[in-house]
């Protein structure tokens, strides 16, 4: 039998003035699942989170936890009784309380039980020896871990996290993200994590709900969103893109890289073919002529190098297609820095190209 959702959000709507900042958002999170609410700044992620936490009230829609109504437009359980843990970027530890007291604040049970819970969680994040330290004696990363432990100590059924890692420097952030994820999984908490960073969502999420202008435009496993995006903006939210335009003619479309099979469109539909720079190959020996290679790579197209830059472990080369006058970016492993004006042949990985009907933006 399928597991019933721990958190279920149905058709949430919220206006500020005349603007509908959350527009019919529905989400369902299973016990132990991590869902990332991902989207650009201002698209309504935090507002959604605040309604689930109970600190903001929706205009319509409902929130259920373990099948029980927590809030709709008539009935409302106050935030402190929702058994929901909160963790925000600007988490504030009480400066005058020790780590033990910060974590134990508001925790119920006997002193012995509380101390056991506090010590176990602190040990788990490598801070067992800081029980009696004060916040100012800890680094930013250590304070972040204490904030996580504090949010988890009361065993919340749901954890809501709003950009919790964005105050940390890069190297520390990766480490704390991974640690946090494994503690959340061990605790079997259902997590809704807000982020505007695609890499963070890909790294943390079992499921991503991608938001744009108040709406969830696509949700699913990170692999599916990355590899089966619903439109060009979803592709470009995760990476740089290349784009070719064309017109459907008999279930295919002609481009500088040969014909693309594009079923499901009416004849004459204007389409865009979208692909990522890492899926452009430099065809040094015009390998497109070999057996099976056209199926994989299509027809090679001639292109002139405009600019090449080293990004670290890979190089970014910008081209202009000779025949079509379209710019193409290619990401190539290692150091590859051809001089501007060099003419090369390019292919694209067909299976990594997406065809969408052209839409006005
Ligand atoms: P995100 O978390 O995706 O960055 P928010 O949910 O914080 O976005 O905000 C969505 C929109 O609602 C933004 O345009 C923001 O300016 C607006 N907004 C958020 N809170 C308020 C508020 N209290 N009053 C008026 N407008 C608000």
Coordinates of C-alpha atoms and ligand atoms in Angstrom, one line a residue:
X1 CA 0.0 0.0 0.0
X2 CA 1.4 3.5 -0.8
X3 CA 2.5 5.4 2.2
X4 CA 0.1 8.3 3.1
X5 CA 1.8 11.7 3.0
X6 CA 3.2 13.2 6.1
X7 CA 2.6 16.7 4.8
X8 CA -0.1 17.5 2.2
X9 CA -0.6 21.0 0.9
X10 CA -3.6 21.6 -1.3
X11 CA -4.2 24.5 -3.6
X12 CA -2.5 27.2 -1.5
X13 CA -3.1 30.8 -2.6
X14 CA -1.8 34.0 -1.1
X15 CA -2.0 37.6 -2.3
X16 CA -0.1 40.6 -1.2
X17 CA -2.2 43.5 -2.4
X18 CA -3.3 42.7 -5.9
X19 CA -0.3 40.3 -6.5
X20 CA -1.0 36.6 -6.3
X21 CA 2.4 35.6 -4.9
X22 CA 1.5 32.0 -4.2
X23 CA -0.8 30.7 -7.0
X24 CA -2.4 27.3 -6.4
X25 CA 0.5 25.4 -4.9
X26 CA 0.0 21.8 -4.0
X27 CA 2.7 19.5 -2.5
X28 CA 2.8 16.1 -1.0
X29 CA 5.7 14.9 1.2
X30 CA 6.1 11.3 2.4
X31 CA 7.6 10.5 5.8
X32 CA 11.4 10.7 5.6
X33 CA 11.3 12.4 2.2
X34 CA 13.3 15.6 1.4
X35 CA 11.5 17.9 -1.0
X36 CA 13.2 21.1 -2.2
X37 CA 11.1 24.0 -3.2
X38 CA 13.4 25.5 -5.8
X39 CA 13.0 28.7 -7.8
X40 CA 14.4 32.2 -8.4
X41 CA 14.2 34.9 -5.7
X42 CA 10.7 36.3 -5.2
X43 CA 8.8 33.4 -6.8
X44 CA 6.9 32.6 -3.5
X45 CA 8.9 29.9 -1.8
X46 CA 9.3 31.5 1.6
X47 CA 5.7 32.6 1.6
X48 CA 4.6 29.0 1.0
X49 CA 6.9 27.8 3.8
X50 CA 5.5 30.4 6.2
X51 CA 1.9 29.3 5.6
X52 CA 2.9 25.7 6.3
X53 CA 4.7 26.9 9.5
X54 CA 1.5 28.8 10.5
X55 CA 3.1 32.2 10.7
X56 CA 1.3 33.5 7.6
X57 CA -2.3 32.7 6.7
X58 CA -3.3 31.6 3.2
X59 CA -6.2 33.2 1.3
X60 CA -7.4 29.7 0.3
X61 CA -6.2 26.1 0.3
X62 CA -5.5 23.7 3.1
X63 CA -2.6 22.0 4.9
X64 CA -2.8 18.4 6.3
X65 CA -0.3 16.6 8.5
X66 CA -0.6 12.8 8.7
X67 CA -4.0 13.1 7.2
X68 CA -5.3 15.6 9.8
X69 CA -6.3 19.1 8.9
X70 CA -3.9 21.6 10.3
X71 CA -5.2 24.7 8.6
X72 CA -7.7 25.9 6.1
X73 CA -9.4 29.2 5.8
X74 CA -11.7 28.4 8.7
X75 CA -9.8 26.2 11.0
X76 CA -6.2 26.8 12.2
X77 CA -3.9 25.0 14.6
X78 CA -1.4 27.6 16.0
X79 CA 2.3 27.2 14.9
X80 CA 3.6 25.9 18.2
X81 CA 1.2 23.0 18.2
X82 CA 2.0 21.8 14.6
X83 CA 5.0 19.7 15.6
X84 CA 7.0 21.4 12.8
X85 CA 10.7 22.2 13.2
X86 CA 12.0 25.4 11.6
X87 CA 15.5 26.3 10.5
X88 CA 16.3 29.5 8.7
X89 CA 19.4 31.2 7.4
X90 CA 19.4 33.8 10.1
X91 CA 18.9 31.2 12.9
X92 CA 19.5 32.9 16.2
X93 CA 21.0 30.9 19.1
X94 CA 20.4 32.5 22.6
X95 CA 23.8 34.2 23.3
X96 CA 23.5 33.9 27.0
X97 CA 22.6 30.2 27.1
X98 CA 25.0 27.3 26.8
X99 CA 24.8 24.9 23.8
X100 CA 23.0 22.4 26.2
X101 CA 20.4 25.0 27.2
X102 CA 20.0 26.3 23.7
X103 CA 19.1 22.8 22.4
X104 CA 17.1 22.0 25.5
X105 CA 15.0 25.1 25.4
X106 CA 11.3 24.2 25.2
X107 CA 12.1 20.4 25.2
X108 CA 9.8 18.3 27.4
X109 CA 10.7 15.2 29.4
X110 CA 12.8 14.5 32.5
X111 CA 16.2 16.1 32.9
X112 CA 17.9 12.8 32.2
X113 CA 15.8 12.1 29.1
X114 CA 16.5 15.6 27.8
X115 CA 20.2 15.4 28.4
X116 CA 20.3 12.0 26.6
X117 CA 18.6 13.5 23.6
X118 CA 20.7 16.6 23.5
X119 CA 24.0 14.7 23.9
X120 CA 23.1 12.1 21.3
X121 CA 22.2 14.6 18.7
X122 CA 25.3 16.8 19.5
X123 CA 27.5 13.7 19.3
X124 CA 25.9 12.9 15.9
X125 CA 27.0 16.2 14.4
X126 CA 30.5 16.0 16.0
X127 CA 29.8 18.6 18.8
X128 CA 29.5 16.3 21.8
X129 CA 32.3 18.1 23.6
X130 CA 30.6 21.5 23.3
X131 CA 27.7 20.8 25.7
X132 CA 28.7 23.6 28.0
X133 CA 30.2 26.0 25.5
X134 CA 28.5 29.3 24.6
X135 CA 27.5 30.4 21.1
X136 CA 30.2 33.0 20.8
X137 CA 32.9 30.3 21.4
X138 CA 31.7 28.4 18.2
X139 CA 32.5 28.9 14.5
X140 CA 29.6 29.8 12.1
X141 CA 29.5 26.2 10.9
X142 CA 29.3 24.9 14.5
X143 CA 26.6 27.3 15.4
X144 CA 24.7 26.1 12.3
X145 CA 24.9 22.5 13.5
X146 CA 23.7 23.5 16.9
X147 CA 20.7 25.2 15.3
X148 CA 20.0 22.0 13.4
X149 CA 20.2 20.0 16.6
X150 CA 17.9 22.4 18.3
X151 CA 15.3 22.2 15.6
X152 CA 15.5 18.4 15.6
X153 CA 15.6 17.8 19.4
X154 CA 11.8 17.9 19.9
X155 CA 11.4 15.2 17.1
X156 CA 9.4 17.3 14.7
X157 CA 7.3 15.4 12.2
X158 CA 8.2 17.9 9.6
X159 CA 11.3 20.2 9.2
X160 CA 10.9 23.4 7.2
X161 CA 14.2 24.9 6.2
X162 CA 14.6 28.3 4.4
X163 CA 18.0 28.7 2.7
X164 CA 19.6 27.3 5.8
X165 CA 23.1 27.0 4.3
X166 CA 23.4 30.3 2.4
X167 CA 25.4 32.0 5.2
X168 CA 28.2 29.5 5.0
X169 CA 31.3 29.5 2.8
X170 CA 31.5 27.0 0.0
X171 CA 33.7 24.3 1.4
X172 CA 32.0 24.3 4.8
X173 CA 28.6 24.4 3.1
X174 CA 29.1 21.1 1.2
X175 CA 30.2 19.3 4.4
X176 CA 27.3 20.7 6.5
X177 CA 24.7 20.0 3.8
X178 CA 25.8 16.3 3.7
X179 CA 25.9 16.0 7.5
X180 CA 22.5 17.7 7.8
X181 CA 21.0 15.4 5.2
X182 CA 22.2 12.2 6.9
X183 CA 20.9 13.4 10.3
X184 CA 17.5 14.3 8.8
X185 CA 17.3 10.9 7.2
X186 CA 18.2 9.1 10.4
X187 CA 15.5 11.0 12.2
X188 CA 13.0 10.1 9.4
X189 CA 11.9 13.7 9.3
X190 CA 9.9 14.9 6.3
X191 CA 11.7 18.0 5.0
X192 CA 10.7 20.9 2.9
X193 CA 13.8 22.9 2.0
X194 CA 13.7 26.2 0.3
X195 CA 16.5 27.1 -2.0
X196 CA 17.3 29.2 -5.1
X197 CA 20.4 27.1 -5.9
X198 CA 19.8 24.2 -8.4
X199 CA 23.0 22.4 -7.2
X200 CA 21.8 22.5 -3.6
X201 CA 18.4 21.0 -4.6
X202 CA 20.0 18.3 -6.8
X203 CA 22.3 17.4 -4.0
X204 CA 19.7 17.3 -1.2
X205 CA 16.3 16.4 -2.7
X206 CA 14.4 13.2 -3.2
X207 CA 12.0 15.4 -5.0
X208 CA 12.2 18.9 -6.4
X209 CA 9.2 21.2 -6.8
X210 CA 10.3 24.0 -9.2
X211 CA 8.5 27.3 -8.7
X212 CA 8.1 30.2 -11.0
X213 CA 5.9 33.3 -10.4
X214 CA 4.0 31.7 -7.6
X215 CA 3.3 28.4 -9.3
X216 CA 4.9 24.9 -9.2
X217 CA 5.8 24.4 -12.9
X218 CA 7.3 21.0 -12.5
X219 CA 7.9 18.5 -9.7
X220 CA 9.6 15.1 -9.6
X221 CA 12.9 13.4 -8.8
X222 CA 16.0 15.6 -9.6
X223 CA 17.0 13.2 -12.4
X224 CA 13.6 13.6 -14.1
X225 CA 13.5 17.4 -13.9
X226 CA 17.0 17.7 -15.2
X227 CA 16.5 15.2 -18.0
X228 CA 12.9 15.7 -18.9
X229 CA 12.2 19.4 -18.4
X230 CA 8.8 20.7 -19.3
X231 CA 10.0 23.9 -21.0
X232 CA 13.1 25.9 -21.9
X233 CA 13.1 28.0 -18.7
X234 CA 13.3 24.8 -16.7
X235 CA 16.4 23.8 -18.7
X236 CA 18.0 27.2 -18.3
X237 CA 17.3 27.3 -14.6
X238 CA 19.8 24.4 -14.1
X239 CA 22.4 25.4 -16.6
X240 CA 23.5 27.6 -19.5
X241 CA 21.7 26.6 -22.7
X242 CA 22.1 26.6 -26.5
X243 CA 19.1 27.1 -28.7
X244 CA 18.3 26.5 -32.3
X245 CA 15.1 27.5 -34.0
X246 CA 13.2 25.6 -36.6
X247 CA 9.8 24.7 -38.1
X248 CA 8.2 21.2 -37.9
X249 CA 7.9 19.5 -41.3
X250 CA 6.6 16.0 -41.2
X251 CA 7.5 15.1 -37.6
X252 CA 11.1 16.5 -37.9
X253 CA 12.9 19.8 -38.0
X254 CA 15.9 20.8 -40.1
X255 CA 18.9 22.4 -38.3
X256 CA 22.6 23.1 -38.9
X257 CA 23.1 19.8 -37.0
X258 CA 20.9 17.9 -39.4
X259 CA 17.3 16.7 -38.9
X260 CA 15.8 16.3 -35.5
X261 CA 13.0 13.9 -35.0
X262 CA 10.2 15.8 -33.3
X263 CA 6.9 13.9 -33.1
X264 CA 3.8 15.3 -31.5
X265 CA 3.9 18.7 -33.1
X266 CA 1.6 19.9 -35.9
X267 CA 3.2 20.7 -39.3
X268 CA 4.4 24.3 -39.4
X269 CA 4.9 24.6 -35.6
X270 CA 7.8 26.9 -34.7
X271 CA 10.0 25.0 -32.3
X272 CA 13.2 25.6 -30.3
X273 CA 15.8 22.9 -29.8
X274 CA 17.5 23.3 -26.5
X275 CA 20.7 21.7 -25.3
X276 CA 23.4 22.2 -22.7
X277 CA 27.0 23.3 -23.5
X278 CA 28.3 20.0 -22.1
X279 CA 26.4 18.1 -24.7
X280 CA 28.2 19.8 -27.6
X281 CA 31.1 17.8 -28.9
X282 CA 34.1 18.9 -30.9
X283 CA 34.3 16.5 -33.8
X284 CA 38.1 16.5 -34.4
X285 CA 38.0 13.9 -37.2
X286 CA 34.5 14.5 -38.4
X287 CA 33.6 11.2 -36.7
X288 CA 30.0 11.9 -37.7
X289 CA 30.8 9.8 -40.7
X290 CA 31.3 6.6 -38.8
X291 CA 28.8 3.8 -38.3
X292 CA 25.9 4.6 -35.9
X293 CA 27.4 8.0 -35.1
X294 CA 24.8 10.0 -37.0
X295 CA 22.1 8.5 -34.8
X296 CA 24.0 9.6 -31.7
X297 CA 25.5 12.8 -32.9
X298 CA 23.6 13.9 -36.0
X299 CA 25.4 15.9 -38.7
X300 CA 28.5 17.9 -37.8
X301 CA 28.2 21.6 -38.3
X302 CA 31.1 24.0 -39.1
X303 CA 31.8 26.7 -36.6
X304 CA 34.3 29.4 -35.9
X305 CA 35.8 29.9 -32.4
X306 CA 34.9 33.4 -31.0
X307 CA 36.3 33.0 -27.5
X308 CA 37.7 30.3 -25.2
X309 CA 38.1 30.4 -21.4
X310 CA 39.4 27.9 -18.9
X311 CA 36.9 27.4 -16.1
X312 CA 39.0 25.1 -13.9
X313 CA 38.4 21.4 -14.7
X314 CA 36.8 22.3 -18.1
X315 CA 37.0 24.9 -20.8
X316 CA 34.2 27.0 -22.2
X317 CA 34.4 27.6 -26.0
X318 CA 32.1 30.0 -27.7
X319 CA 31.4 29.5 -31.4
X320 CA 29.5 31.0 -34.3
X321 CA 27.9 28.5 -36.6
X322 CA 29.2 29.2 -40.2
X323 CA 26.0 28.5 -42.0
X324 CA 23.3 29.5 -39.5
X325 CA 25.0 32.5 -37.8
X326 CA 23.9 31.1 -34.4
X327 CA 26.1 31.3 -31.3
X328 CA 26.9 27.9 -29.7
X329 CA 28.7 27.4 -26.3
X330 CA 30.6 24.1 -25.7
X331 CA 31.9 22.9 -22.4
X332 CA 35.0 20.7 -23.0
X333 CA 36.8 18.7 -20.3
X334 CA 40.3 19.8 -19.3
X335 CA 42.2 22.5 -21.1
X336 CA 41.1 23.3 -24.6
X337 CA 41.7 26.8 -25.7
X338 CA 41.6 27.2 -29.5
X339 CA 42.5 30.6 -30.9
X340 CA 39.6 32.9 -32.1
X341 CA 39.0 32.3 -35.8
X342 CA 39.8 28.6 -35.7
X343 CA 37.3 26.6 -37.7
X344 CA 36.1 23.3 -36.1
X345 CA 33.2 20.8 -36.6
X346 CA 30.6 20.4 -33.9
X347 CA 28.1 17.8 -33.1
X348 CA 25.4 17.6 -30.4
X349 CA 24.2 14.6 -28.4
X350 CA 20.8 14.0 -29.8
X351 CA 19.5 12.3 -26.7
X352 CA 20.3 15.3 -24.6
X353 CA 18.4 17.8 -26.8
X354 CA 14.9 19.0 -26.0
X355 CA 12.4 20.2 -28.5
X356 CA 9.7 22.7 -27.3
X357 CA 7.1 24.7 -29.1
X358 CA 8.2 28.3 -29.3
X359 CA 6.5 30.5 -26.7
X360 CA 6.5 34.3 -26.3
X361 CA 8.4 35.1 -23.0
Ligands
LIG1 P1 11.1 33.8 -2.4 O1 11.1 33.1 -1.0 O2 10.8 32.8 -3.5 O3 12.3 34.6 -2.6 P2 8.9 35.3 -1.2 O4 7.9 34.2 -0.8 O5 9.7 35.8 -0.1 O6 9.8 34.7 -2.4 O7 8.2 36.5 -1.8 C1 7.3 36.4 -2.9 C2 6.7 37.7 -3.3 O8 5.9 38.2 -2.3 C3 7.8 38.7 -3.5 O9 7.5 39.6 -4.6 C4 7.9 39.5 -2.3 O10 8.3 40.8 -2.5 C5 6.4 39.5 -1.8 N1 6.2 39.5 -0.4 C6 6.7 38.7 0.5 N2 6.3 39.0 1.8 C7 5.6 40.1 1.7 C8 4.9 40.9 2.6 N3 4.9 40.7 3.9 N4 4.3 42.0 2.1 C9 4.2 42.3 0.8 N5 4.8 41.5 -0.1 C10 5.5 40.5 0.3

